[in-house]
């Protein structure tokens, strides 16, 4: 059974930074794409960023381009999301996810439990 454990959420002032991490247990996910989603109250779940199994081809939703960076350390079975210049509209529950494909196509197979990110004005 694969478990994804998230850490790094919290509260920060606008313009600040946070780094989220997602560590997988139960099996390795180095052969699969990984990413981050978020969901704010009253809004649909949104894919924020994704990365291939090799760490290449990072992709981001337009609203976070230039501010967020996704990376992974396959040796540690961990994916990260570095969030800079945070804005109040970034406030959401953030979920890490892993696909069962080399590329992030379709719905991820595995999901983390979510970590709250709150950005105040």
mmCIF file of C-alpha atoms in Angstrom:
data_model
loop_
_atom_site.group_PDB
_atom_site.id
_atom_site.type_symbol
_atom_site.label_atom_id
_atom_site.label_comp_id
_atom_site.label_asym_id
_atom_site.label_seq_id
_atom_site.Cartn_x
_atom_site.Cartn_y
_atom_site.Cartn_z
ATOM 1 C CA UNK A 1 0.000 0.000 0.000
ATOM 2 C CA UNK A 2 1.464 3.329 -1.098
ATOM 3 C CA UNK A 3 1.231 6.241 1.312
ATOM 4 C CA UNK A 4 2.124 9.840 0.498
ATOM 5 C CA UNK A 5 2.994 11.933 3.544
ATOM 6 C CA UNK A 6 3.013 15.697 3.118
ATOM 7 C CA UNK A 7 4.776 18.311 5.189
ATOM 8 C CA UNK A 8 5.629 21.988 5.051
ATOM 9 C CA UNK A 9 2.267 23.700 5.050
ATOM 10 C CA UNK A 10 1.465 26.596 7.306
ATOM 11 C CA UNK A 11 0.641 30.279 7.450
ATOM 12 C CA UNK A 12 2.719 32.990 5.860
ATOM 13 C CA UNK A 13 2.415 36.649 4.966
ATOM 14 C CA UNK A 14 1.964 37.646 1.356
ATOM 15 C CA UNK A 15 5.306 37.721 -0.397
ATOM 16 C CA UNK A 16 6.726 34.966 1.764
ATOM 17 C CA UNK A 17 7.831 31.458 0.893
ATOM 18 C CA UNK A 18 7.049 27.894 1.835
ATOM 19 C CA UNK A 19 8.395 24.550 0.699
ATOM 20 C CA UNK A 20 6.136 21.526 0.625
ATOM 21 C CA UNK A 21 7.452 17.994 0.619
ATOM 22 C CA UNK A 22 5.784 14.699 -0.129
ATOM 23 C CA UNK A 23 7.459 11.464 0.879
ATOM 24 C CA UNK A 24 6.226 8.159 -0.464
ATOM 25 C CA UNK A 25 6.299 4.940 1.491
ATOM 26 C CA UNK A 26 5.278 1.409 0.671
ATOM 27 C CA UNK A 27 6.985 1.426 -2.697
ATOM 28 C CA UNK A 28 9.131 3.623 -4.869
ATOM 29 C CA UNK A 29 7.580 5.971 -7.389
ATOM 30 C CA UNK A 30 10.703 6.896 -9.294
ATOM 31 C CA UNK A 31 9.289 5.528 -12.551
ATOM 32 C CA UNK A 32 6.164 7.671 -12.369
ATOM 33 C CA UNK A 33 5.212 11.276 -12.861
ATOM 34 C CA UNK A 34 4.385 13.307 -9.764
ATOM 35 C CA UNK A 35 2.705 16.600 -9.047
ATOM 36 C CA UNK A 36 0.798 18.925 -6.796
ATOM 37 C CA UNK A 37 -2.855 19.920 -6.766
ATOM 38 C CA UNK A 38 -4.691 22.438 -4.647
ATOM 39 C CA UNK A 39 -8.252 23.139 -3.670
ATOM 40 C CA UNK A 40 -9.545 26.359 -2.186
ATOM 41 C CA UNK A 41 -12.948 26.681 -0.500
ATOM 42 C CA UNK A 42 -15.709 26.839 -3.073
ATOM 43 C CA UNK A 43 -13.370 26.052 -5.948
ATOM 44 C CA UNK A 44 -12.568 23.020 -8.042
ATOM 45 C CA UNK A 45 -9.413 21.051 -7.475
ATOM 46 C CA UNK A 46 -6.667 22.510 -9.634
ATOM 47 C CA UNK A 47 -3.439 20.990 -10.874
ATOM 48 C CA UNK A 48 -0.630 23.281 -9.824
ATOM 49 C CA UNK A 49 2.496 21.551 -11.078
ATOM 50 C CA UNK A 50 3.743 18.261 -12.445
ATOM 51 C CA UNK A 51 7.044 16.608 -13.268
ATOM 52 C CA UNK A 52 8.065 13.471 -15.131
ATOM 53 C CA UNK A 53 9.697 10.472 -13.516
ATOM 54 C CA UNK A 54 13.114 11.673 -14.655
ATOM 55 C CA UNK A 55 12.630 15.139 -13.192
ATOM 56 C CA UNK A 56 12.222 16.700 -16.602
ATOM 57 C CA UNK A 57 9.430 18.618 -18.288
ATOM 58 C CA UNK A 58 8.141 20.542 -15.274
ATOM 59 C CA UNK A 59 4.769 22.120 -15.939
ATOM 60 C CA UNK A 60 2.796 24.732 -14.034
ATOM 61 C CA UNK A 61 -0.582 26.350 -14.035
ATOM 62 C CA UNK A 62 -0.302 29.889 -15.377
ATOM 63 C CA UNK A 63 -1.081 31.526 -12.056
ATOM 64 C CA UNK A 64 2.056 30.139 -10.384
ATOM 65 C CA UNK A 65 4.566 30.285 -13.226
ATOM 66 C CA UNK A 66 7.709 32.062 -12.180
ATOM 67 C CA UNK A 67 6.876 31.685 -8.495
ATOM 68 C CA UNK A 68 6.620 27.937 -7.835
ATOM 69 C CA UNK A 69 9.177 25.245 -8.592
ATOM 70 C CA UNK A 70 8.540 21.515 -8.542
ATOM 71 C CA UNK A 71 11.399 19.075 -8.073
ATOM 72 C CA UNK A 72 11.982 15.529 -6.957
ATOM 73 C CA UNK A 73 14.602 13.406 -5.284
ATOM 74 C CA UNK A 74 14.059 9.867 -6.448
ATOM 75 C CA UNK A 75 16.691 8.546 -4.056
ATOM 76 C CA UNK A 76 14.543 9.803 -1.177
ATOM 77 C CA UNK A 77 11.257 8.990 -2.907
ATOM 78 C CA UNK A 78 10.215 12.581 -2.340
ATOM 79 C CA UNK A 79 8.722 15.390 -4.395
ATOM 80 C CA UNK A 80 8.910 19.060 -3.440
ATOM 81 C CA UNK A 81 7.084 22.256 -4.228
ATOM 82 C CA UNK A 82 9.009 25.458 -3.572
ATOM 83 C CA UNK A 83 6.570 28.354 -3.382
ATOM 84 C CA UNK A 84 7.902 31.897 -3.545
ATOM 85 C CA UNK A 85 6.223 35.305 -3.546
ATOM 86 C CA UNK A 86 3.069 33.785 -2.195
ATOM 87 C CA UNK A 87 -0.227 35.563 -2.699
ATOM 88 C CA UNK A 88 -3.480 35.354 -0.744
ATOM 89 C CA UNK A 89 -5.057 33.616 -3.726
ATOM 90 C CA UNK A 90 -2.588 30.753 -3.230
ATOM 91 C CA UNK A 91 -4.427 29.859 -0.033
ATOM 92 C CA UNK A 92 -5.687 26.298 -0.377
ATOM 93 C CA UNK A 93 -5.211 22.738 0.724
ATOM 94 C CA UNK A 94 -2.340 21.322 -1.290
ATOM 95 C CA UNK A 95 -2.224 17.664 -2.266
ATOM 96 C CA UNK A 96 0.670 15.751 -3.717
ATOM 97 C CA UNK A 97 -0.066 13.050 -6.242
ATOM 98 C CA UNK A 98 1.646 10.327 -8.228
ATOM 99 C CA UNK A 99 0.544 8.945 -11.564
ATOM 100 C CA UNK A 100 1.031 5.411 -12.813
ATOM 101 C CA UNK A 101 2.472 6.785 -16.022
ATOM 102 C CA UNK A 102 5.835 8.199 -16.950
ATOM 103 C CA UNK A 103 4.018 11.383 -17.943
ATOM 104 C CA UNK A 104 1.271 13.121 -15.937
ATOM 105 C CA UNK A 105 -1.631 12.043 -18.101
ATOM 106 C CA UNK A 106 -5.124 11.543 -16.730
ATOM 107 C CA UNK A 107 -5.971 11.079 -13.081
ATOM 108 C CA UNK A 108 -3.199 10.356 -10.570
ATOM 109 C CA UNK A 109 -3.264 6.976 -8.881
ATOM 110 C CA UNK A 110 -2.003 7.998 -5.438
ATOM 111 C CA UNK A 111 -2.826 11.045 -3.330
ATOM 112 C CA UNK A 112 -1.502 12.639 -0.186
ATOM 113 C CA UNK A 113 -3.772 13.690 2.659
ATOM 114 C CA UNK A 114 -3.360 17.387 2.001
ATOM 115 C CA UNK A 115 -1.604 20.200 3.800
ATOM 116 C CA UNK A 116 -3.060 23.643 4.451
ATOM 117 C CA UNK A 117 -1.316 26.693 3.037
ATOM 118 C CA UNK A 118 -2.662 30.032 4.221
ATOM 119 C CA UNK A 119 -1.351 33.316 2.852
ATOM 120 C CA UNK A 120 -2.482 36.481 4.591
ATOM 121 C CA UNK A 121 -2.450 40.022 3.253
#
